[in-house]
Short mmCIF file of C-alpha atoms in Angstrom, two decimals:
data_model
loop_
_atom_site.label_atom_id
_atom_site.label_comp_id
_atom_site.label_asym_id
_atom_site.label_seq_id
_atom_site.Cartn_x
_atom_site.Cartn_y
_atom_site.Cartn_z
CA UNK A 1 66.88 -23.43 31.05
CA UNK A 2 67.89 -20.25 28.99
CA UNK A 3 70.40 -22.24 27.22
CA UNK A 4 67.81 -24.93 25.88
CA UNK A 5 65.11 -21.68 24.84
CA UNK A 6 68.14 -20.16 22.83
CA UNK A 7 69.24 -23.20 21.07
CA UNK A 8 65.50 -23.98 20.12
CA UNK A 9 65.18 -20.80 19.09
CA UNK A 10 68.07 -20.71 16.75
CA UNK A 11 67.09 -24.44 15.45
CA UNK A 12 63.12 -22.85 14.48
CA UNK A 13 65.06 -19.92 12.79
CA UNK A 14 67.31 -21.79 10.66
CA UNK A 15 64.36 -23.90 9.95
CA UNK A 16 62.38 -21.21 8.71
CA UNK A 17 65.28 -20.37 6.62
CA UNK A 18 65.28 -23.25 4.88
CA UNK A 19 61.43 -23.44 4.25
CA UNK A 20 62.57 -19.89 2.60
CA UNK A 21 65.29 -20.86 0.70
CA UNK A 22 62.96 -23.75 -0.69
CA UNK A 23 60.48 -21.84 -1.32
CA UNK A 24 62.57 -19.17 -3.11
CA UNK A 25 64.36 -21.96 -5.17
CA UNK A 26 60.79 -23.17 -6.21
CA UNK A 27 59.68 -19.88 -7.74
CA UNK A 28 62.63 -19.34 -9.06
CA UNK A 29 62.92 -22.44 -11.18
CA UNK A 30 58.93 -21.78 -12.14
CA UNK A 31 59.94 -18.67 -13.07
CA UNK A 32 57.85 -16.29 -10.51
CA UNK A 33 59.05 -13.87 -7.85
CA UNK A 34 57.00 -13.62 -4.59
CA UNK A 35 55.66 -9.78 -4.20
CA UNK A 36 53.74 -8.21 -1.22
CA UNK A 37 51.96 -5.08 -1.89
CA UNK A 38 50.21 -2.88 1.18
CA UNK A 39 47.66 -0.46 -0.51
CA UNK A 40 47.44 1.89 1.84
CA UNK A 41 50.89 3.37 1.47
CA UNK A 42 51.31 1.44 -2.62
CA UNK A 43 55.02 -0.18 -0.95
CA UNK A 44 55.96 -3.11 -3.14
CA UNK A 45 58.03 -5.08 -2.13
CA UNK A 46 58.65 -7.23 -5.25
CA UNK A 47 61.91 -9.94 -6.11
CA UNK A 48 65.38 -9.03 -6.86
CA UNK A 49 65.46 -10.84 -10.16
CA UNK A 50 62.26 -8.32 -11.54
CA UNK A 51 63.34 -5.32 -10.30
CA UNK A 52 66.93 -6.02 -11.69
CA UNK A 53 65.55 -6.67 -15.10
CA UNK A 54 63.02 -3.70 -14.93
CA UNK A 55 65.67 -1.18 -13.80
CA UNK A 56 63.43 -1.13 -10.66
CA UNK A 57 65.95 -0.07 -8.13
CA UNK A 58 68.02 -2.00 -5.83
CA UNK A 59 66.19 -1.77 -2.82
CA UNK A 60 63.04 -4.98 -2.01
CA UNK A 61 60.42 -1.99 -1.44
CA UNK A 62 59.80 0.35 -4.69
CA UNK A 63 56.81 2.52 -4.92
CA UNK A 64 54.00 0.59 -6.65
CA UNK A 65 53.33 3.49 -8.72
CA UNK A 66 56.79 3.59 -9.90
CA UNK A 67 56.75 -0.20 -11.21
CA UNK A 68 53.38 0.77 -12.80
CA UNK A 69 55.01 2.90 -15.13
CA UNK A 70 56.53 -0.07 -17.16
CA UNK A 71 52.83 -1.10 -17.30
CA UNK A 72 51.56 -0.74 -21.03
CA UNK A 73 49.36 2.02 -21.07
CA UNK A 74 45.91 0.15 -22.64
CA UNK A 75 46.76 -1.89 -19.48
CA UNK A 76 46.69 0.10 -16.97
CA UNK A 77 42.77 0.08 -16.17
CA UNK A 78 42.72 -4.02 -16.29
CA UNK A 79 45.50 -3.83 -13.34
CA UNK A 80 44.81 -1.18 -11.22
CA UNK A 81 40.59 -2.69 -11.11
CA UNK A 82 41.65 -6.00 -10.89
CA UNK A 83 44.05 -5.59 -7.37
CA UNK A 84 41.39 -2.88 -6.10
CA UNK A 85 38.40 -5.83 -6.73
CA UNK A 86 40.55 -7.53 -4.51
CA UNK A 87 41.36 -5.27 -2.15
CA UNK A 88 37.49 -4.35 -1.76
CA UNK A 89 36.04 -7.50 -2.16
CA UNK A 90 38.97 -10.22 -1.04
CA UNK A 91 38.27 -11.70 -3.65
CA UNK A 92 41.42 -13.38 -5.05
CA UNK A 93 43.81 -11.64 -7.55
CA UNK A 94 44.66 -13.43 -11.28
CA UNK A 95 45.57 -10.97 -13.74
CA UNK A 96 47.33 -10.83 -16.96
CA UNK A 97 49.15 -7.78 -18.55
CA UNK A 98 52.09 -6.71 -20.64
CA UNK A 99 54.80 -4.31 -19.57
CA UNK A 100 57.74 -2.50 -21.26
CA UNK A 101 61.02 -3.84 -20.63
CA UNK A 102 63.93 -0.86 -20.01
CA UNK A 103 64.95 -2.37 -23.64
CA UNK A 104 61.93 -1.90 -25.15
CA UNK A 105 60.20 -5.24 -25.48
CA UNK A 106 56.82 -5.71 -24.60
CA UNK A 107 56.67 -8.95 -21.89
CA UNK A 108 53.30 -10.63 -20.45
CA UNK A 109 53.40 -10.76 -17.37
CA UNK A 110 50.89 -12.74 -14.78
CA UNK A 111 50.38 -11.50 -11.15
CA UNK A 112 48.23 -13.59 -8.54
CA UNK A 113 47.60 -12.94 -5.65
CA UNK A 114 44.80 -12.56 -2.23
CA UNK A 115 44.64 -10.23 0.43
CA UNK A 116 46.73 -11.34 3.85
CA UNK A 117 45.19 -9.36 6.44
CA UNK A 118 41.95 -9.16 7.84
CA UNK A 119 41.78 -4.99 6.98
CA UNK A 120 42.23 -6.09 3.19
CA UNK A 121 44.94 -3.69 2.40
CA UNK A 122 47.76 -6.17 2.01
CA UNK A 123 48.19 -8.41 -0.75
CA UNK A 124 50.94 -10.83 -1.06
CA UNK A 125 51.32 -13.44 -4.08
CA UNK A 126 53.50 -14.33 -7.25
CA UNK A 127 54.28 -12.56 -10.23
CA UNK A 128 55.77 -14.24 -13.39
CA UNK A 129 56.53 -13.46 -16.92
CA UNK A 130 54.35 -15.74 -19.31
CA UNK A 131 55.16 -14.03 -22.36
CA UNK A 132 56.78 -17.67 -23.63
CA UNK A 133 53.68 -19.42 -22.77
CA UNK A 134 50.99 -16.43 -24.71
CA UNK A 135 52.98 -16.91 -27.86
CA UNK A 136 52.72 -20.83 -27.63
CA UNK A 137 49.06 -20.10 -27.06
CA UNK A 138 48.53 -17.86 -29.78
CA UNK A 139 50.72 -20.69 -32.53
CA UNK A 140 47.79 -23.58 -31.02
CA UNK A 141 45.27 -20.88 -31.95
CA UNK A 142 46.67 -20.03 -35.00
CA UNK A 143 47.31 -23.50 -36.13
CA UNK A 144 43.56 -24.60 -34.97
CA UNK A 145 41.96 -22.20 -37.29
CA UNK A 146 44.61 -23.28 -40.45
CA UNK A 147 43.01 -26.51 -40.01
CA UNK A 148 39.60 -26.11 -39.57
#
């Protein structure tokens, strides 16, 4: 009856929970946040982690535009084409781009993503900072040419 619907119910939500809680524990220790971005109104709804280090606000949805402003300027054009080819074409979403940290730094970040919804104006995917992994690649590069 009603009893067995509500218990079921409350077992698939704590499983879903879970399957979150993984899921968020997985990113985390890869060192990406999950974001989810609908173009028609530019709400971004991006992970607590990134928008505490950005100075971002406290709240899951920011205004995309606003978290484009720690975007580094010669940058800009790369990001904003790359998520509209995606938005226009579905194709999927792998980008690459530095931002200013609130202290000044300049960080890498690495955004991928694909459109969710059949319309095309929602994209949901991962965003990570690969700063770390850009300087390791630019040492192999450097260290390549020393010894050719």
């Amino acid at each position: 009856g009603v009893a067995y619907e509500i218990h079921d119910a409350y077992e698939g939500a704590a499983a879903s929970a879970e399957r979150e809680a993984r899921l968020s524990m997985a990113l985390d220790i890869a060192g990406y946040t999950a974001w989810h971005l609908d173009a028609r109104t530019m709400a971004l709804e991006l992970g607590a982690g990134v928008r505490v280090d950005f100075d971002l606000g406290d709240s899951p949805q920011i205004a995309g535009r606003r978290a484009m402003r720690r975007l580094v300027r010669a940058d800009a054009q790369l990001v904003v084409g790359a998520f509209r080819t995606a938005i226009e074409t579905g194709a999927d979403l792998d980008v690459s781009f530095r931002v200013r940290h609130p202290s000044g730094q300049i960080r890498w970040m690495r955004a991928v993503g694909r459109c969710s919804e059949r319309d095309g104006q929602v994209l949901v995917g991962v965003l990570g900072d690969v700063t770390a992994s850009r300087a390791t690649e630019g040492q192999l590069a450097a260290l390549g040419e020393a010894t050719s």
